[in-house]
mmCIF file of C-alpha atoms in Angstrom:
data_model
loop_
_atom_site.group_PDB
_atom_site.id
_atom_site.type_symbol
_atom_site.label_atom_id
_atom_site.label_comp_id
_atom_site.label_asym_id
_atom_site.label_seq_id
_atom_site.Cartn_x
_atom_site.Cartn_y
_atom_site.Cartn_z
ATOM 1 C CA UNK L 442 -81.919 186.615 90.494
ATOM 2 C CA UNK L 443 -84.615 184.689 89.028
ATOM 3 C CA UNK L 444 -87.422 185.311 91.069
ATOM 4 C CA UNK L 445 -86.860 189.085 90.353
ATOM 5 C CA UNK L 446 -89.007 188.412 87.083
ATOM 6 C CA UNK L 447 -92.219 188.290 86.469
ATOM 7 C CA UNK L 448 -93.804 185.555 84.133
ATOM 8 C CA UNK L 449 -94.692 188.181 81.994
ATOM 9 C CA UNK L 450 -90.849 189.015 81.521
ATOM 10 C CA UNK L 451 -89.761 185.664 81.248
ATOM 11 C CA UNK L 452 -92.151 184.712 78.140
ATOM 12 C CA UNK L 453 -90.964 188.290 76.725
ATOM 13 C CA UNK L 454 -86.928 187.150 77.108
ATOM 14 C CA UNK L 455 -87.714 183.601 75.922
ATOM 15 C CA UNK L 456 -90.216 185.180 72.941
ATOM 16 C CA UNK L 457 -87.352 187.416 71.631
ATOM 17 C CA UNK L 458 -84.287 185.273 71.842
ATOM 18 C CA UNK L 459 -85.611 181.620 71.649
ATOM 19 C CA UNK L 460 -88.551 181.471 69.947
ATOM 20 C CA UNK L 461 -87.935 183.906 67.418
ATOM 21 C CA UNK L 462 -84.749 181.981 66.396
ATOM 22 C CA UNK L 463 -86.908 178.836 66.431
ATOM 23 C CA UNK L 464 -89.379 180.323 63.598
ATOM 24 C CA UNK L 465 -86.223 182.744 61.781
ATOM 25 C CA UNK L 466 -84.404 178.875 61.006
ATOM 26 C CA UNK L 467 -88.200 177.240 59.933
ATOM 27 C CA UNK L 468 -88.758 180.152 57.571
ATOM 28 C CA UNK L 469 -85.177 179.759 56.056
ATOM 29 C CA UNK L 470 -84.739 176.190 55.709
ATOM 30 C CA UNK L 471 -86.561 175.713 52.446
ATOM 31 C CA UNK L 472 -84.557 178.721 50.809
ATOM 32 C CA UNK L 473 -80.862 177.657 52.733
ATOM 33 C CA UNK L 474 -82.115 173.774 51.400
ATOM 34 C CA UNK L 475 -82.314 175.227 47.682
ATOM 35 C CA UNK L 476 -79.634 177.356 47.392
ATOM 36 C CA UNK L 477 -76.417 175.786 46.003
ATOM 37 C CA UNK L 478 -73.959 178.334 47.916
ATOM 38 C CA UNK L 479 -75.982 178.851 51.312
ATOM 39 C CA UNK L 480 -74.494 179.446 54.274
ATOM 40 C CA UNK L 481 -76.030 179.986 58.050
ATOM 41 C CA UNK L 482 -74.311 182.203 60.474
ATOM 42 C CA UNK L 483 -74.805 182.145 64.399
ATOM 43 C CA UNK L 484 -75.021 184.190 66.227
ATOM 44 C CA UNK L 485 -75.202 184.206 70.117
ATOM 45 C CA UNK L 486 -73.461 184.993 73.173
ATOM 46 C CA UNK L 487 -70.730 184.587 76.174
ATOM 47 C CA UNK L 488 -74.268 184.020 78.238
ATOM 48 C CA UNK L 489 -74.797 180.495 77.074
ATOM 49 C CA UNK L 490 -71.629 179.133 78.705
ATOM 50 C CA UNK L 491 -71.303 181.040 81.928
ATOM 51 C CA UNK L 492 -73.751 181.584 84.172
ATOM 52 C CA UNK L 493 -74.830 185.378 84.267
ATOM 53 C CA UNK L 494 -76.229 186.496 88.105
ATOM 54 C CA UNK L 495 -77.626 189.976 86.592
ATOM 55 C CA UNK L 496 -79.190 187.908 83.527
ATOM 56 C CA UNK L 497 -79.870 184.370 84.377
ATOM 57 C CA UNK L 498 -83.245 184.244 82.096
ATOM 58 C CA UNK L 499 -81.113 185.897 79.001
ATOM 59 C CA UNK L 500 -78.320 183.146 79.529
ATOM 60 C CA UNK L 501 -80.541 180.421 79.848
ATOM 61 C CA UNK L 502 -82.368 181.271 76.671
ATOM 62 C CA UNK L 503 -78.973 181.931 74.800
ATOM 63 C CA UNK L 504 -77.853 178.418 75.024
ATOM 64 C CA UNK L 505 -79.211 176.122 77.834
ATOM 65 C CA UNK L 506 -82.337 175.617 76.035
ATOM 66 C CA UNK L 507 -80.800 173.309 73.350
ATOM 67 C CA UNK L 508 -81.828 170.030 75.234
ATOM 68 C CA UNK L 509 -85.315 171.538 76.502
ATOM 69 C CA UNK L 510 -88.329 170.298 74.099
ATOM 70 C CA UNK L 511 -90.461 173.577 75.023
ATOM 71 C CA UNK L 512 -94.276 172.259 74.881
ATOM 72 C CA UNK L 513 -97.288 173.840 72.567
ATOM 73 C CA UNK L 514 -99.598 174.274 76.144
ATOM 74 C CA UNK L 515 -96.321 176.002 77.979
ATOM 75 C CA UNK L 516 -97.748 179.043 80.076
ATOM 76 C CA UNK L 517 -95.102 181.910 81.179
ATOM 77 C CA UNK L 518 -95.019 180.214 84.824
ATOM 78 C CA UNK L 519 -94.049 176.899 83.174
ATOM 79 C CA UNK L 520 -91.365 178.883 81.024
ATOM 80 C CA UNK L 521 -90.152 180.267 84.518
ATOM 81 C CA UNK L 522 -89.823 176.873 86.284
ATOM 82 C CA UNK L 523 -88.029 175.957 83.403
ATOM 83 C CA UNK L 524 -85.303 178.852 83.169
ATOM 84 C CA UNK L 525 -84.993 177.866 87.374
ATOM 85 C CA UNK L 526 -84.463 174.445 86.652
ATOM 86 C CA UNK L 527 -81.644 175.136 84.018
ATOM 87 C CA UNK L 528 -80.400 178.207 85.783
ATOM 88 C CA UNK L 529 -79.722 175.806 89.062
ATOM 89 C CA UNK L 530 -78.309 173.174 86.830
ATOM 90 C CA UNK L 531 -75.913 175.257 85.302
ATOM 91 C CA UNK L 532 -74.434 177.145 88.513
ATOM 92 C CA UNK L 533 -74.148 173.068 90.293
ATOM 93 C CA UNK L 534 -72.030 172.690 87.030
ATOM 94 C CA UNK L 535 -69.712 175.589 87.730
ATOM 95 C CA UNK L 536 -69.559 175.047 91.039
ATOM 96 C CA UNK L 537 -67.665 171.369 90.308
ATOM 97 C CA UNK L 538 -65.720 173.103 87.596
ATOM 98 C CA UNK L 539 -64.738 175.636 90.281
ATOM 99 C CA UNK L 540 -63.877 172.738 92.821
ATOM 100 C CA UNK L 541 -61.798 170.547 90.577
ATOM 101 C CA UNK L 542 -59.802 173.217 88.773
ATOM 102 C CA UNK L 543 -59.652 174.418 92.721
ATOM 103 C CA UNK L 544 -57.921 170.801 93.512
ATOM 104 C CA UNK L 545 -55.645 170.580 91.345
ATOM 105 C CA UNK L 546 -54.456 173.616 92.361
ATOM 106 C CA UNK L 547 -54.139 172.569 96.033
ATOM 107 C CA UNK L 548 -52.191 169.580 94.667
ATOM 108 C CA UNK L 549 -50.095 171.394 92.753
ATOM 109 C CA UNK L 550 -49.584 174.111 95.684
ATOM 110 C CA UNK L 551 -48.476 170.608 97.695
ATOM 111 C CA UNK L 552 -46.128 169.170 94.706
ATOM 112 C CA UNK L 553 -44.236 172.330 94.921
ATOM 113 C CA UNK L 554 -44.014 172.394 98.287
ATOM 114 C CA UNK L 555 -42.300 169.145 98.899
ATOM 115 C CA UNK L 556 -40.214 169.802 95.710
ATOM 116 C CA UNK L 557 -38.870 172.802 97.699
ATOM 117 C CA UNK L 558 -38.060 170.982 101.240
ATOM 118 C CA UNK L 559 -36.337 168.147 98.888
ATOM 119 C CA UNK L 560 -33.996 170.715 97.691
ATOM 120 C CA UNK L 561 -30.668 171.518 98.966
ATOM 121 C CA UNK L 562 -30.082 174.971 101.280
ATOM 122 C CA UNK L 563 -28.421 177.145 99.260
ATOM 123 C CA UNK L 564 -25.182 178.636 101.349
ATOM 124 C CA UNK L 565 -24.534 182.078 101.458
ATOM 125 C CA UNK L 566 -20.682 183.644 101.417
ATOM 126 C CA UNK L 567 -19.686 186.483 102.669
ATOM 127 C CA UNK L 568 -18.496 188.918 99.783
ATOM 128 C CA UNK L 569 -15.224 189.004 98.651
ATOM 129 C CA UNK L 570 -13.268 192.143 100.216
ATOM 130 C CA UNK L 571 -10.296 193.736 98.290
ATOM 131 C CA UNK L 572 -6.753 193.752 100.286
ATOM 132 C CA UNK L 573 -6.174 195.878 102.892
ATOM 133 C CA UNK L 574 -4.185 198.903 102.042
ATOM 134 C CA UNK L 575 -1.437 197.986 104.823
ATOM 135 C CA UNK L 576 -1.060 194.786 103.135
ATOM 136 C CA UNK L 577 -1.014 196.070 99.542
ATOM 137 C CA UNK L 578 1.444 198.392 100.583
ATOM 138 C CA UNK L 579 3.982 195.744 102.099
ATOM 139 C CA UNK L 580 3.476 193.587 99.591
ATOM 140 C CA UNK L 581 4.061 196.241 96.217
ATOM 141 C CA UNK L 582 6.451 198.259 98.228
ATOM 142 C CA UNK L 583 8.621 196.307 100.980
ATOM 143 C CA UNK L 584 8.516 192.619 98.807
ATOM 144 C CA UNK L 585 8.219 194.363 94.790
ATOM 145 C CA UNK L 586 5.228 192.272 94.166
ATOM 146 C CA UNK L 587 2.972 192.771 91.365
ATOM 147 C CA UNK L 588 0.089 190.435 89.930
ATOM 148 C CA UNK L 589 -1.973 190.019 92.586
ATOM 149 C CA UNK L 590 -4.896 187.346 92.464
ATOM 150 C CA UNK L 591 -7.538 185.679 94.232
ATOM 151 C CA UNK L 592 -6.668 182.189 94.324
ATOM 152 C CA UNK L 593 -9.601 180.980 96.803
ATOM 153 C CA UNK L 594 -12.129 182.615 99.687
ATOM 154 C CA UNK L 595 -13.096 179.551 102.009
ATOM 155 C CA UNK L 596 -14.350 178.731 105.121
ATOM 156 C CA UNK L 597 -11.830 176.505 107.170
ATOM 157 C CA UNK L 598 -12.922 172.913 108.196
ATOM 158 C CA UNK L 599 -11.452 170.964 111.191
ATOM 159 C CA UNK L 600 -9.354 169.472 108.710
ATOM 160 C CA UNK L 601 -8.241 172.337 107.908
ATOM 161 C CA UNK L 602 -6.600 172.928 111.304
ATOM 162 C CA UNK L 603 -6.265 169.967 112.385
ATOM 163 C CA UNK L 604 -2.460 169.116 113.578
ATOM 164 C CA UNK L 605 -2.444 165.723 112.438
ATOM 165 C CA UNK L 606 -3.200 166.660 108.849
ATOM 166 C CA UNK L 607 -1.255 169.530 108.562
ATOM 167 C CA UNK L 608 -2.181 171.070 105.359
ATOM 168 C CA UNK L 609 -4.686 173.615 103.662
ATOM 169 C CA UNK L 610 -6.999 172.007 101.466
ATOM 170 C CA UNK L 611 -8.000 174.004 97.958
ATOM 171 C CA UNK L 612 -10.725 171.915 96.467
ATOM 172 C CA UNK L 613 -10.471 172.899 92.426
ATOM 173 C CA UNK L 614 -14.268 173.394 92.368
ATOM 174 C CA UNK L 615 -13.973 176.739 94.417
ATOM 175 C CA UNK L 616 -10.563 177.792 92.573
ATOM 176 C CA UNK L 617 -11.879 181.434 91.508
ATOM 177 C CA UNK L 618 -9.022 180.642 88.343
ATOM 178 C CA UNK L 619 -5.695 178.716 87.586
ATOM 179 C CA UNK L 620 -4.542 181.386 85.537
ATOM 180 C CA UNK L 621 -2.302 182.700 88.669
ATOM 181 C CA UNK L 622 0.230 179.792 87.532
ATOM 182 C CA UNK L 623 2.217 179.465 84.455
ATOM 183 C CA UNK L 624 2.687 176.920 82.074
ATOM 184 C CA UNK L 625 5.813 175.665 83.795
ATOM 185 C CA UNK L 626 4.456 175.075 87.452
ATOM 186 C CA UNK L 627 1.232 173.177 85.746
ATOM 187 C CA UNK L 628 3.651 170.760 84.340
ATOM 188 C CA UNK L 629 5.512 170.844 88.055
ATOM 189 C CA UNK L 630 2.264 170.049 89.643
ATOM 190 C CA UNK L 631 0.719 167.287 87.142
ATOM 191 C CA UNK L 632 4.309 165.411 87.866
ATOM 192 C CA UNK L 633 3.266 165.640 91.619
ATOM 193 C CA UNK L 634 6.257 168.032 92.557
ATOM 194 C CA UNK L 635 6.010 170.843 94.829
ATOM 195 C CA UNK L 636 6.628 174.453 94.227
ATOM 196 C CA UNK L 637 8.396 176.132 96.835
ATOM 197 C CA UNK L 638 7.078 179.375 97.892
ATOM 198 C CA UNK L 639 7.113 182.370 100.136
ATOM 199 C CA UNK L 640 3.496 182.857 102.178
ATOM 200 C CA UNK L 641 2.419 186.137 103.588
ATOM 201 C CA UNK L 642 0.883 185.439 106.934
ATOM 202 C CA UNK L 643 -2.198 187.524 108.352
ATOM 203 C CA UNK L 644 0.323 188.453 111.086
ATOM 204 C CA UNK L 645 2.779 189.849 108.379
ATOM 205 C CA UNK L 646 5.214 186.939 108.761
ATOM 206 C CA UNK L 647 6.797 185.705 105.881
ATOM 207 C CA UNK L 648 6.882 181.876 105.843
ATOM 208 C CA UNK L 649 7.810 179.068 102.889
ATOM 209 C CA UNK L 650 5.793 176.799 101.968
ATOM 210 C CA UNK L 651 4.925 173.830 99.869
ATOM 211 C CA UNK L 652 2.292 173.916 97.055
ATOM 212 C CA UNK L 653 1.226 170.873 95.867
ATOM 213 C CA UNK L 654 -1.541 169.251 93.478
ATOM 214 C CA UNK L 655 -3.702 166.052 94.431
ATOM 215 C CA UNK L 656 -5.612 164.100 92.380
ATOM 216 C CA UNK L 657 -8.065 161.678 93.408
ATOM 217 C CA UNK L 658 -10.501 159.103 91.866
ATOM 218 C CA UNK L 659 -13.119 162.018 91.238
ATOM 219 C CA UNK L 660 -11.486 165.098 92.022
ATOM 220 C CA UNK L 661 -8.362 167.472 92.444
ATOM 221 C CA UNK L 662 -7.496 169.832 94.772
ATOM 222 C CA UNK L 663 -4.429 172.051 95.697
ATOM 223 C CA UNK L 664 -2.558 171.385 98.968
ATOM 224 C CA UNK L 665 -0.542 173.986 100.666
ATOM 225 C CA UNK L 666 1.883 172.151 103.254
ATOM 226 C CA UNK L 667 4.668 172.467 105.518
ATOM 227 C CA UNK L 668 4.818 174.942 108.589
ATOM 228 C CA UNK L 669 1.062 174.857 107.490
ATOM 229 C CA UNK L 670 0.691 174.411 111.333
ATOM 230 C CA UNK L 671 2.678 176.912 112.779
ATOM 231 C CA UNK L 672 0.790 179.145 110.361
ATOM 232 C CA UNK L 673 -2.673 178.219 112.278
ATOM 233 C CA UNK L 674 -1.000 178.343 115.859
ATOM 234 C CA UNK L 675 0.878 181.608 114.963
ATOM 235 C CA UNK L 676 -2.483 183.321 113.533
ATOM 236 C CA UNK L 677 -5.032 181.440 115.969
ATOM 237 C CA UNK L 678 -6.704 180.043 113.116
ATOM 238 C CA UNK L 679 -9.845 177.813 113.826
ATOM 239 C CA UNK L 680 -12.469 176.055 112.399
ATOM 240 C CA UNK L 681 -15.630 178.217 110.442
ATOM 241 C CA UNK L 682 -12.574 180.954 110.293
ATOM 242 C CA UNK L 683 -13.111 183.011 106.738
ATOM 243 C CA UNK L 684 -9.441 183.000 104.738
ATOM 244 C CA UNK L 685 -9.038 184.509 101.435
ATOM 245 C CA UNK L 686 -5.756 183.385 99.714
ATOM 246 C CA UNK L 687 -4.192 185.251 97.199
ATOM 247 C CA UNK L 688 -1.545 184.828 94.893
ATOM 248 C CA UNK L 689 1.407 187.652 93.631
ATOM 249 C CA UNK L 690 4.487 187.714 91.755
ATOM 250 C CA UNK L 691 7.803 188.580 93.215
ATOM 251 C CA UNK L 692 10.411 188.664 90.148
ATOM 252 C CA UNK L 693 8.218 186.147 88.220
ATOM 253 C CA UNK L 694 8.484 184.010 91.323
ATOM 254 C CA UNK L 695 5.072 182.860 92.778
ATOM 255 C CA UNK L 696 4.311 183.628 96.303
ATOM 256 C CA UNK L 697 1.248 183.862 98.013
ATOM 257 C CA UNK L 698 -0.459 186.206 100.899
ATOM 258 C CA UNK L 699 -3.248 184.178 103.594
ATOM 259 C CA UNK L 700 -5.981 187.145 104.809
ATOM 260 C CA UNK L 701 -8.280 186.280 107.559
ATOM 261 C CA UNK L 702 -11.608 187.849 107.278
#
């Protein structure tokens, strides 16, 4: 701190690294004035810009003396009132820097905290499990299927079982891929027709079906329908239910297998 120097010390700090750059630049000036290629370099210190607690007369003589007209008939208590006086000014100056650069970060702490309650939840799925070997096994051995793909893992809405609809939604967006058809049954579904096909229920029933495409004014979605309800009554199928449907080939036919997870 400041008042952990004497007046003595003070006049020696300001001696060496004020006033002896004051009389270094009126020696030179003649000479730097007559040369044709002079050139002056400074030379100071980190000190004159931040405040230094283990050096505060050093710093203040690096650089906050630049606005300070220092007076013939100064004693070495006057040069310590002045290093106080600039020392003080200079830590009230970091102080605001510290509070402003401070506020903005609070406001920017804020911005991003609304930005995040603005933003949607993001919903979590259950991993996708492989078959079950039971299943596998009926369907490769007892049926002679082959090809087997995952088609779509959804949670069922009350749409979904709802009687009076009657049908299994498959929004195109959560499609894991179309490749399961071929070229043939794209064409059958763009022309609205239905493909016919055998269903494996979770209970192991076999069951036909409808599969159908619909297109509305912003999106398209499969539709599996017909005995779509006995397939919910017969499995106890309910709303927030987990089902994975997969496709499979029997004899290049398309059929399809419904797991509940």
């Amino acid at each position: 701190m400041v008042t952990d120097y004497t007046a003595e010390d003070v006049s020696f700090l300001t001696s060496t690294n004020f006033e002896s750059a004051y009389n270094i630049s009126v020696l030179a000036h003649p000479l730097l004035k007559a040369s044709a290629a002079a050139s002056a370099v400074f030379i100071s210190s980190v000190a004159g810009t931040l405040p230094l607690l283990t050096a505060p007369i050093y710093g203040a003589n690096k650089e906050d003396f630049k606005n300070t007209r220092i007076q013939p008939e100064w004693t070495a208590m006057d040069y310590l009132l002045e290093v106080v006086r600039v020392d003080q000014e200079k830590m009230q100056e970091q102080t605001f820097m510290n509070k402003k650069k401070n506020g903005r970060l609070k406001r920017k702490c804020q911005i991003q905290e609304e930005n995040n309650k603005n933003k949607r939840p993001i919903t979590s799925y259950p991993p996708k499990p492989l078959m079950p070997e039971g299943l596998k096994q009926h369907i490769v051995e007892n049926m002679g299927g082959s090809n087997c793909a995952l088609v779509i893992q959804k949670q069922l809405f009350f749409s979904d079982v709802n009687p009076q609809a009657s049908r299994l939604l498959i929004p195109f967006s959560q499609v894991e891929s179309h490749e399961f058809l071929n070229k043939s049954e794209v064409e059958l579904l763009k022309n609205k027709e239905a493909i016919k096909a055998c269903l494996v229920e979770p209970s192991m029933l076999e069951t036909e079906i409808n599969f159908k495409r619909w297109d509305m004014r912003k999106k398209s979605m499969y539709v599996v329908t017909t005995s779509w309800n006995s397939i919910v009554k017969n499995n106890k199928l309910k709303a927030e239910d987990v089902v994975q449907l997969l496709s499979f080939r029997v004899n290049s036919t398309l059929c399809f297998v419904l797991q509940k997870l």
